[in-house]
XYZ file of C-alpha atoms in Angstrom:
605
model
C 77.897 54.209 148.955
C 79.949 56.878 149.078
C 77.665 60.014 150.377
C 80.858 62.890 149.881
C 78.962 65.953 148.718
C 81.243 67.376 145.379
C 82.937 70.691 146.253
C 81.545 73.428 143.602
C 84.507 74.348 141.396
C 86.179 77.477 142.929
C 86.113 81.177 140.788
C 88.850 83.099 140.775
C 87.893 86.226 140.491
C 84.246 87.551 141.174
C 82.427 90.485 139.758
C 82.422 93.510 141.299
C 78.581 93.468 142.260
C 78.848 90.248 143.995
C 82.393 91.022 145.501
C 80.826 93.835 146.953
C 77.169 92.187 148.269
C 79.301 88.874 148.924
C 77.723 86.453 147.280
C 78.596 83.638 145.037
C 79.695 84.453 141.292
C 80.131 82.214 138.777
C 82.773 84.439 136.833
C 81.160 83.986 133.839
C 80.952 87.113 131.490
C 77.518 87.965 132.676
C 76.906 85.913 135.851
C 74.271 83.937 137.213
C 73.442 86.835 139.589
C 73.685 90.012 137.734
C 71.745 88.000 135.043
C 69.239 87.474 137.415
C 68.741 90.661 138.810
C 69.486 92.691 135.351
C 73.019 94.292 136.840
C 75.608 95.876 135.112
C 78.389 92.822 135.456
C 81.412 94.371 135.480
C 85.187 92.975 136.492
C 86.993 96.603 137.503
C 90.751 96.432 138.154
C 90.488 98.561 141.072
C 91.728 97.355 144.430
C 89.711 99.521 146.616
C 86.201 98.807 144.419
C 87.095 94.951 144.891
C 87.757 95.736 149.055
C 84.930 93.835 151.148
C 85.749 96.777 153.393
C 83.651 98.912 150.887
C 81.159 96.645 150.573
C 77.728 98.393 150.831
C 73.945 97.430 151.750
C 72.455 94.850 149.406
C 70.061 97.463 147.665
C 72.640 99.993 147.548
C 74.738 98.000 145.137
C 71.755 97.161 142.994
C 70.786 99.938 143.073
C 73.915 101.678 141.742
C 74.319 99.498 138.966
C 70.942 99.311 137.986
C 72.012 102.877 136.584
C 73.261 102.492 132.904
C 76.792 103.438 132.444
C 77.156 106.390 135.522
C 79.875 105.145 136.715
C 81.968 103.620 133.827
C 81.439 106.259 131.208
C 81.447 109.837 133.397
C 84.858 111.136 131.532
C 85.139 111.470 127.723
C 87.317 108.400 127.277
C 84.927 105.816 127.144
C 86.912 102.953 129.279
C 87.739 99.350 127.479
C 86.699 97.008 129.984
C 83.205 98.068 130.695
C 81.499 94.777 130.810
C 84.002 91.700 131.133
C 87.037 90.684 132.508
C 90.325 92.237 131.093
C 91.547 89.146 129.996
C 88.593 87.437 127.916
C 89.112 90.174 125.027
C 92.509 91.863 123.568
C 92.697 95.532 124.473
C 92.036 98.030 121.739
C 96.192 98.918 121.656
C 95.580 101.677 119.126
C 91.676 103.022 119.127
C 91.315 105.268 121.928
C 87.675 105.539 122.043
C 87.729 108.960 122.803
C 84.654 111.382 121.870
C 87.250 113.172 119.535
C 88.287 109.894 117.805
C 84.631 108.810 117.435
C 83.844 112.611 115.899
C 87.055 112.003 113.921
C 85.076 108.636 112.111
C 82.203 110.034 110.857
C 83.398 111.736 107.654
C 84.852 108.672 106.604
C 81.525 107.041 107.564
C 79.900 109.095 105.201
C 82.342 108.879 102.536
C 82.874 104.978 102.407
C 80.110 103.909 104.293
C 77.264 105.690 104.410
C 76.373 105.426 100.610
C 75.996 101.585 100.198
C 73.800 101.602 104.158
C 72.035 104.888 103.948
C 70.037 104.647 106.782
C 71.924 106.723 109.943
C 73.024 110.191 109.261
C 76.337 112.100 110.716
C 73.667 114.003 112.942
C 72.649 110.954 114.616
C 75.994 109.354 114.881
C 77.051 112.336 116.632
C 73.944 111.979 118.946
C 74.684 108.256 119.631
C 78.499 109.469 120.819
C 76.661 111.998 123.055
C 74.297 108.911 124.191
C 76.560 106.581 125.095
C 77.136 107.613 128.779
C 73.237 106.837 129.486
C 71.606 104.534 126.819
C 72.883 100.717 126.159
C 72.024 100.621 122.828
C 73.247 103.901 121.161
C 76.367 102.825 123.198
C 76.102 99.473 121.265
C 75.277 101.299 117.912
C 78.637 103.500 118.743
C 80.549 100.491 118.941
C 79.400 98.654 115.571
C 79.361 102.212 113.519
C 83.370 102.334 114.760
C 83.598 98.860 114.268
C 82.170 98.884 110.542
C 84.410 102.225 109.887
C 87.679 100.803 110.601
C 86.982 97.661 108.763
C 85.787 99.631 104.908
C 88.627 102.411 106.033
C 91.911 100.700 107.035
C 92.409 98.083 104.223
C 95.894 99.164 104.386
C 96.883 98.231 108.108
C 98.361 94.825 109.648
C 95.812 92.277 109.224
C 95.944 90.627 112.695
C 95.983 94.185 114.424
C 92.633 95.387 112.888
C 91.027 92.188 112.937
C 91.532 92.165 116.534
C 89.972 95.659 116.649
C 86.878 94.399 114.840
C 86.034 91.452 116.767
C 86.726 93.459 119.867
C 84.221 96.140 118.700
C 81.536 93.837 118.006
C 82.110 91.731 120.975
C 81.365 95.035 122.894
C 78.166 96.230 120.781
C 76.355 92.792 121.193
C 77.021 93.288 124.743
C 76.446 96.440 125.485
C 72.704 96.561 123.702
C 69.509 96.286 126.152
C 68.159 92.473 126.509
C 65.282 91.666 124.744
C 62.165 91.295 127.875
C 59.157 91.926 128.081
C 58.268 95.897 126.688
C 60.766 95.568 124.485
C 60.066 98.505 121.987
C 61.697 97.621 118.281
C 64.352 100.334 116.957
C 65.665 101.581 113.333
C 68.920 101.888 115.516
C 68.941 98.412 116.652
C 68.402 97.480 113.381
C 71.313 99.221 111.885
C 73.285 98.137 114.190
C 72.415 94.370 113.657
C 73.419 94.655 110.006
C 76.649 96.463 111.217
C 78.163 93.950 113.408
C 77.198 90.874 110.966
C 79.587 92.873 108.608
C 82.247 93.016 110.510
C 81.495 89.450 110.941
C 81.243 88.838 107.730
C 84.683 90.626 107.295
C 86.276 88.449 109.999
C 85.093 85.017 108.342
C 82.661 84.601 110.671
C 79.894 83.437 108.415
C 77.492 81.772 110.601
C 77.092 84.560 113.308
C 77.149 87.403 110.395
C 74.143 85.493 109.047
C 72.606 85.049 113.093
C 72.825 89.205 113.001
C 71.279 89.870 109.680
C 68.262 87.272 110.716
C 67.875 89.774 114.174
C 68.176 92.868 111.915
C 65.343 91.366 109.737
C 63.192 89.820 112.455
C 63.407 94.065 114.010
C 62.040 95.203 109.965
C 59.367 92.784 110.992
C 58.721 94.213 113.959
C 58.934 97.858 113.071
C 55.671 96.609 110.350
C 57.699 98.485 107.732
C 55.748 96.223 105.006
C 52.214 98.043 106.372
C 51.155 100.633 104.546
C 48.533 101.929 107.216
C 51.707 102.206 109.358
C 54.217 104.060 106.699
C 51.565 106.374 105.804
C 51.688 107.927 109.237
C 55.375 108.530 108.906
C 56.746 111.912 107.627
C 58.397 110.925 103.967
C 62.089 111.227 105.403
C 61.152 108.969 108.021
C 59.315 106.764 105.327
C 62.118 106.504 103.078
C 64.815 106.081 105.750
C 62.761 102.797 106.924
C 62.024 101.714 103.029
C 66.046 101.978 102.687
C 66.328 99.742 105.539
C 64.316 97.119 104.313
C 66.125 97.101 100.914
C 69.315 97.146 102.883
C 68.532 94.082 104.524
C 66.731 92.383 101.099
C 70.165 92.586 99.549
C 72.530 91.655 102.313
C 70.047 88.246 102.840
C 70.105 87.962 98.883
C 73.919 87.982 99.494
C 73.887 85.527 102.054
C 71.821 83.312 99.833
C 74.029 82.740 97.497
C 77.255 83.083 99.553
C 76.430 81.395 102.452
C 73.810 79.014 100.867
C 71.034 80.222 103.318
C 67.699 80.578 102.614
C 66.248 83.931 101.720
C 62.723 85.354 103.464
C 62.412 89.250 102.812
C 60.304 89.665 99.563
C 61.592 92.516 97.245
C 59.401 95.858 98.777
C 56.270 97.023 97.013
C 58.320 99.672 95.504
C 61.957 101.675 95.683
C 62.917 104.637 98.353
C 61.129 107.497 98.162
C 62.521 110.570 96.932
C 64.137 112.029 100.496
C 65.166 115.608 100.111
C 67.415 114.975 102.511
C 69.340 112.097 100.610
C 71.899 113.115 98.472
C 71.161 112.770 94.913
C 73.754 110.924 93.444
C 73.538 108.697 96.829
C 70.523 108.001 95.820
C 70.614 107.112 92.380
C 73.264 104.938 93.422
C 71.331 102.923 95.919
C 68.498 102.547 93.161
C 70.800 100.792 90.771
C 72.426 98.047 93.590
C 68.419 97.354 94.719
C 67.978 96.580 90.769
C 70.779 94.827 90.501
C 70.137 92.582 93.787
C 66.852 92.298 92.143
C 67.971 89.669 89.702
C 68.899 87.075 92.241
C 65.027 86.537 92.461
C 63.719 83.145 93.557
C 63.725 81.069 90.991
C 67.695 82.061 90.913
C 68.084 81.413 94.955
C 66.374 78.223 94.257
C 68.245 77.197 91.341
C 71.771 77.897 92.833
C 70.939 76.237 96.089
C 69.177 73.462 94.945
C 68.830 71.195 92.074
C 70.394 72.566 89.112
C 69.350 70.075 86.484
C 66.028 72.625 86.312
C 67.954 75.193 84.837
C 67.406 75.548 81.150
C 69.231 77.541 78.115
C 66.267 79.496 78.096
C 66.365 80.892 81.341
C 70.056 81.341 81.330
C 69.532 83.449 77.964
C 67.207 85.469 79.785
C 68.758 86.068 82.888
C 72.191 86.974 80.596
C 69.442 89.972 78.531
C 68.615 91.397 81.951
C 72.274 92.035 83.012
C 73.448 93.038 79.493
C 70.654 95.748 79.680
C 72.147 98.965 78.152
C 69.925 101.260 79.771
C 72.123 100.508 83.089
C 75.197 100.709 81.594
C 74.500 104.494 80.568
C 72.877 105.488 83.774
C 75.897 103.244 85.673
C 78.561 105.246 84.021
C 77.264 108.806 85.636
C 77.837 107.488 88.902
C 80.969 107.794 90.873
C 84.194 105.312 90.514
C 83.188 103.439 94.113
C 80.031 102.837 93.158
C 80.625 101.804 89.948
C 83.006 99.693 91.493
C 80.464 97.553 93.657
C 77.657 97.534 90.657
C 80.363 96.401 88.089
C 82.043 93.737 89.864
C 78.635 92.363 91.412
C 77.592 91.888 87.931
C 80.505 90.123 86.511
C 79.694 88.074 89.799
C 76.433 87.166 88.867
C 77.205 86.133 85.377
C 79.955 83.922 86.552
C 77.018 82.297 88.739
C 74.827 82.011 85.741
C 77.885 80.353 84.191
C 78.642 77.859 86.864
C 74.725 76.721 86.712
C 74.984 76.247 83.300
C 77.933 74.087 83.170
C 76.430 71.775 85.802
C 73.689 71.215 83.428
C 75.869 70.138 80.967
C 74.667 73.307 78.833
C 77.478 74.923 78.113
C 79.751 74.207 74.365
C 83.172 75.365 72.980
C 81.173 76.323 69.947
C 78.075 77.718 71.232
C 75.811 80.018 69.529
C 75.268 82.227 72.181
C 78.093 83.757 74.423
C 76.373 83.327 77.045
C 76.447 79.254 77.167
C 80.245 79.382 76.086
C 82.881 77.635 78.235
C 84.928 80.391 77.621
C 82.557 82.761 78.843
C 84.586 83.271 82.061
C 87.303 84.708 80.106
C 86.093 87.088 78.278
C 84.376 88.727 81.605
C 88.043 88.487 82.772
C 89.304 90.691 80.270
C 86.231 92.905 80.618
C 86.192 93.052 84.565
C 90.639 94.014 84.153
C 89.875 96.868 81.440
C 87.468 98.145 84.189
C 89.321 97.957 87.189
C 92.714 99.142 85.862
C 90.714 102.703 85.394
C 89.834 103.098 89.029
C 92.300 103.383 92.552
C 92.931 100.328 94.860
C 91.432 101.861 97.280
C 88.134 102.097 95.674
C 87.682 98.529 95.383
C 89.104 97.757 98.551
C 86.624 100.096 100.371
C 83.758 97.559 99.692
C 85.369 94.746 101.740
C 84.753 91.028 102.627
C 81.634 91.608 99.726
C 83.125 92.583 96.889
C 86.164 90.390 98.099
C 84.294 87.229 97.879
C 82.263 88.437 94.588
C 86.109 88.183 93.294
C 87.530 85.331 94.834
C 84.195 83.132 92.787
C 85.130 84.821 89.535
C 88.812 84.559 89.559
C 88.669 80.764 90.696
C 86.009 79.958 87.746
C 88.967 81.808 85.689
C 91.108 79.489 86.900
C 89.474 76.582 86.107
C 88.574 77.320 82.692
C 92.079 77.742 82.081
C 93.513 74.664 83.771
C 90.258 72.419 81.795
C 89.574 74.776 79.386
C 89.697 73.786 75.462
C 93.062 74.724 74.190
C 93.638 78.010 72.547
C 96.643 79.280 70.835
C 99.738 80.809 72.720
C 98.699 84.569 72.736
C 95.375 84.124 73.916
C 96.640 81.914 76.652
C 99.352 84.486 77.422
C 96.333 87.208 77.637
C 94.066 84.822 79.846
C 97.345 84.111 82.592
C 97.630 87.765 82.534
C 94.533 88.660 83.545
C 94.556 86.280 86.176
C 97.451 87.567 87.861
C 96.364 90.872 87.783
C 93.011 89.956 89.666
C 95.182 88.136 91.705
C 96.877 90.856 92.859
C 93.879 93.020 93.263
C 92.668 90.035 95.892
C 95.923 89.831 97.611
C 95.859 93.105 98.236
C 92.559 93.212 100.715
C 93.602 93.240 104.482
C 90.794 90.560 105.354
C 91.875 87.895 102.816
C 90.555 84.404 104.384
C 94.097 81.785 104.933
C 91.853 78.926 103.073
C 90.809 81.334 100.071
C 94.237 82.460 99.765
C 95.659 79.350 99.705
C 93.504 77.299 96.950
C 94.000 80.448 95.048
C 97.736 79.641 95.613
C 97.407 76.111 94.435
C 95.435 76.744 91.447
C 98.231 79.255 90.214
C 101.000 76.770 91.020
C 98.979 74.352 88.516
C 98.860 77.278 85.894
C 102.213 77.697 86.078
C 103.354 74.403 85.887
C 101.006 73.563 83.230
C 102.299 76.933 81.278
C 105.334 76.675 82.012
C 106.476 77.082 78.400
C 104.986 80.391 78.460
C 106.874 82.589 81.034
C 110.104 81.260 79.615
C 108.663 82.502 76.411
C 107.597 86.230 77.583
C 110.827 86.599 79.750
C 112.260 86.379 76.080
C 111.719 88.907 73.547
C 113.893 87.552 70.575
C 111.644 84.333 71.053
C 108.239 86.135 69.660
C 110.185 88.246 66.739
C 111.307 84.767 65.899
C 107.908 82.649 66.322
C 106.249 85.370 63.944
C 108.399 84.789 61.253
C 107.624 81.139 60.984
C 106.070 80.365 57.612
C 106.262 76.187 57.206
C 103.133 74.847 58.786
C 105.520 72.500 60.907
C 107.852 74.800 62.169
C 110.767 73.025 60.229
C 111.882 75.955 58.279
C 113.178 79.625 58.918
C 114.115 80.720 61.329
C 114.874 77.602 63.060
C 116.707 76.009 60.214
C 118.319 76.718 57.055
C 116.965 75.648 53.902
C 119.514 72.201 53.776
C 119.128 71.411 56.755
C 114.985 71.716 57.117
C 114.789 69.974 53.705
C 117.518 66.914 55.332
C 114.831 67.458 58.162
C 111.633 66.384 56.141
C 112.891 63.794 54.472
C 114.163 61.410 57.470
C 111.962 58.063 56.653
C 110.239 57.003 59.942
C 108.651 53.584 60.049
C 108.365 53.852 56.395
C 106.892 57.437 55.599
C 108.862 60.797 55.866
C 108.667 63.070 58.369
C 107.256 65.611 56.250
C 104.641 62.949 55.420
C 103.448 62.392 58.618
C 103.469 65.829 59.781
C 100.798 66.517 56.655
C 98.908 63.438 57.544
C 98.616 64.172 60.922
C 97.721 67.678 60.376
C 95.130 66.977 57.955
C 93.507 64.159 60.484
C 93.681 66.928 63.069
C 91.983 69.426 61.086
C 89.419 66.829 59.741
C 88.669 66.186 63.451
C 87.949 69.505 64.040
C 85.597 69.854 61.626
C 83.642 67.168 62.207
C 83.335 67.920 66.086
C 81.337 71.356 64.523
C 79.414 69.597 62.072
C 78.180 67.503 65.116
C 77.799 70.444 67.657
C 75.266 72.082 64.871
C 77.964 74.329 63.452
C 78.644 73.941 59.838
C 80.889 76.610 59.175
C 83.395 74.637 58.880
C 85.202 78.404 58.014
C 84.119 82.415 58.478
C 83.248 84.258 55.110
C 85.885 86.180 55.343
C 87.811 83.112 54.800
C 86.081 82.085 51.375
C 86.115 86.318 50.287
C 89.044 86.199 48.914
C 88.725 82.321 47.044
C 85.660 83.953 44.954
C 87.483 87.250 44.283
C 90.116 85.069 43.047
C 87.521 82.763 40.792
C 85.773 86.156 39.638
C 88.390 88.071 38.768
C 87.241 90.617 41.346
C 89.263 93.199 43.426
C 88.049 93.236 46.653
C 89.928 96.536 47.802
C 88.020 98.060 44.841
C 84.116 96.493 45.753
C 84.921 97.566 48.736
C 84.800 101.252 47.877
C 82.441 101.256 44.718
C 79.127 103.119 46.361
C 76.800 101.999 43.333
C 77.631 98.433 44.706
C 77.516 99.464 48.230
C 74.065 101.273 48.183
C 72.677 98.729 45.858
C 73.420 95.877 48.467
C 72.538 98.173 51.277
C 69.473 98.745 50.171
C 68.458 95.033 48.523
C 70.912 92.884 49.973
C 71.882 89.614 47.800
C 68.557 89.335 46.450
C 68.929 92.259 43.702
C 65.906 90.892 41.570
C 65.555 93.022 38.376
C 68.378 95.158 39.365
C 72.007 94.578 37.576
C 74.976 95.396 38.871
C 77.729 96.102 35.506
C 80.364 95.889 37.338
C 83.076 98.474 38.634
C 83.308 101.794 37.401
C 86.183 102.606 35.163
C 87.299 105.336 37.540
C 84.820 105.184 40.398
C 87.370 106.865 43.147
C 89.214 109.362 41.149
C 89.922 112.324 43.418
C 87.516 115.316 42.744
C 87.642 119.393 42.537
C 91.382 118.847 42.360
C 92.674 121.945 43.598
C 94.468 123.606 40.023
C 97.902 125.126 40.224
């Protein structure tokens, strides 16, 4: 038996604590040792820190890093490499964390951030920066607010660059922030900056930790007892409302989640909204109260039904759930709010009824001929041309502002677009024109955000390439002007006529024999079995207008001698209907007057 003892796997490099007491270090990120005794693990590039000559007393070097950040952060540029080794993370190459740069984010914080998370102020930003030498987690907090900033503020800068700068950032805040022992005292500013770095996160793709941080940034609502109303009522009402915001913050990023990342969802909507704050701004305000009523409609039964089994959902509920979005009240108060937040309340709308759509359709509840709009298959377009007319009024920037969430919200409704087109019942050549145009132009508005995911992008890609080869006929036919002055001039119903061919030669045309029957023949009888087709797939659907009114108008003006341009302006018959409808009972109507619309109190030269 062979008794060789295994040699331990050599480090490289140790950390400085354990350099400096000499003892063993694992190398890890936080070793074994500094773990142990709660030490500041740190891997410093200096030669004469790393010198066993300047190795001190055992307690002295615990000691001296016991002390949060004294050493590392004494100058005003906060150093990069504060808790790992230089070459585990990328260097931040272009954010110089410098107090001025930090100072330099908050007004942007406020502008693009702070409105959709109001929760921490400028004022306490600006204390965090001040904090950071001496406290772990406002140094943390510093570190997710920058990281958060640069993500909703530089849509516009190389993708791999900033990225890199995000996942850098929160790398540094989760590691930065105090470990949860024993005492551990819950924080609004640990909260905040839970939700913070699951954004960027969520920005980066990274789906599963963005959903670990928002669990921690609920389980610390939980712990701050923010649902007991013994504890609230001891608060000051700014302090109440700031921790009420915080709850709703994190109801509607887990309602997100829900449906996004198919995760289920634990916060209960809060026994009421915010509190007036006097310190909130107004419009801020009002603008936070609409998204918590719009989140507000994914309630369980919704979660439930999109996660789970789908065959529950019924037309009923659908129709319902379509009434509460469609609500006109929000539309008015909606439209007095500014252009980036009607951005995020318009788009996550749109987003919801494409959800309500999808659930629909796998219930087999949806019909080319349906009743109600909302249980159309072509539903999806018509919130296509809706969501365009909307967006082309606001910047680029304002959509882009919202990031990876109103990203995705887009991606879902632009691929059900997509699809409806590709499976879609066929429609005539303008109205497909109109739907491929409005799908490009979403697609641009999606290729335009920095964090675009490769996969996302590229079954967009793949979808369009189908479109295109499918319509194909279509862009040859816009690049083409002379083609639609001629295609509207087209009056035989088979296209064998002017302007395609003369008279001679269309008639030459029609009367080819083909197995028997002429051309002109067959086109009738196949047009006729087409349209008989049609009609009957109605009939069965439960539609028996086989035509609109407006259709048979002009058939009965025809039969009754009537001028419709006339009836249309006699006011006898117009008030007489308007005020009986068809059933006029003893009333007579004697027909048009003999000069009902002659021009009065002609002015006499």
């Amino acid at each position: 038996m062979d008794t060789t003892r295994l040699k331990k796997p050599q480090v490289s490099r140790a950390c400085d604590p354990c350099r400096r007491r000499k003892v063993r270090c694992n190398g890890q990120h936080r070793c074994q040792q500094c773990e142990h005794l709660d030490l500041l693990c740190t891997y410093s590039d200096n030669q004469r820190a790393r010198s066993r000559k300047n190795a001190l007393r055992r307690g002295t070097v615990i000691s001296e890093y016991k002390i949060p950040f004294a050493r590392e952060l004494k100058s005003e540029h906060i150093s990069t490499s504060v808790l790992v080794p230089p070459s585990s993370l990328p260097d931040l190459k272009s954010v110089t964390l410098s107090t001025s740069y930090l100072h330099s984010l908050i007004p942007k914080y406020m502008a693009y951030v702070y409105p959709f998370n109001p929760i921490m102020t400028d004022e306490e930003i600006c204390q965090s920066i001040g904090k950071m030498a001496t406290d772990r987690d406002h140094a943390a907090f510093v570190y997710a607010f920058t990281g958060v900033t640069i993500d909703l503020t530089q849509s516009n800068a190389a993708t791999s660059h900033v990225s890199e700068q995000i996942n850098e950032l929160a790398g540094r805040a989760i590691q930065l922030r105090t470990p949860l022992l024993p005492g551990f005292r819950p924080s609004i500013l640990r909260a905040v900056t839970s939700v913070y770095i699951q954004m960027c996160y969520m920005s980066l793709g990274q789906y599963d930790l963005g959903f670990f941080y928002l669990r921690e940034a609920i389980s610390m609502v939980h712990l701050l007892r923010i649902e007991d109303k013994a504890v609230m009522a001891s608060l000051d009402l700014t302090e109440r409302s700031r921790r009420q915001r915080l709850y709703w913050l994190c109801f509607i990023h887990e309602r997100f989640m829900s449906i996004f990342h198919f995760s289920p969802a634990t916060l209960s909507p809060y026994a009421q909204f915010p509190e007036d704050d006097p310190s909130l701004d107004p419009s801020i305000s009002q603008g936070w109260i609409q998204v918590i009523k719009t989140f507000l409609l994914l309630e369980p039964t919704f979660i439930s039904l999109w996660t789970g089994d789908r065959s529950q959902v019924t037309v009923a509920w659908v129709e319902q759930k379509h009434r509460e979005l469609d609500d006109e009240l929000w539309e008015l108060e909606v439209s007095m709010l500014s252009d980036l937040q009607q951005a995020d309340l318009v788009v996550t709308r749109q987003w919801m009824r494409t959800l309500l759509w999808q659930m629909a359709m796998s219930n087999c509840l949806l019909s080319s001929h349906a009743s109600c709009p909302s249980l159309s298959l072509e539903m999806p377009l018509r919130l296509s041309c809706q969501l365009r007319q909307f967006l082309t009024k606001i910047s680029q920037n304002t959509i882009q502002i919202h990031g990876s969430s109103i990203l995705s919200k887009l991606l879902e409704i632009i691929n059900t677009i997509a699809d409806v087109v590709l499976h879609g019942p066929q429609v005539t050549l303008e109205e497909t024109t109109s739907r491929i145009d409005d799908i490009l132009f979403l697609k641009d508005v999606i290729f335009s955000f920095r964090n675009l995911q490769q996969v996302s992008k590229k079954i967009l890609i793949e979808k369009l390439h189908l479109i295109r080869e499918r319509f194909a006929h279509i862009e040859r036919f816009n690049q083409r002007p002379d083609s639609r002055e001629r295609l509207e001039t087209v009056t035989d119903l088979s296209y064998i006529g002017s302007p395609y061919f003369d008279d001679d030669e269309s008639t030459a045309i029609k009367n080819t024999v083909v197995h028997g029957k002429t051309l002109a023949q067959i086109i009738e009888q196949e047009l006729q079995t087409r349209l008989e087709r049609r009609n009957k797939k109605r009939v069965d659907n439960g539609d028996f207008r086989v035509c609109a009114a407006h259709d048979l108008a002009p058939i009965l003006a025809t039969t009754l001698g009537t001028n419709l341009k006339q009836l249309d302006k006699d006011k006898r018959f117009l008030l007489l209907i308007n005020s009986r409808g068809l059933d006029l009972g003893d009333n007579k109507w004697e027909g048009l007057a003999a000069k009902s619309f002659a021009p009065k109190n002609k002015r006499k030269r």
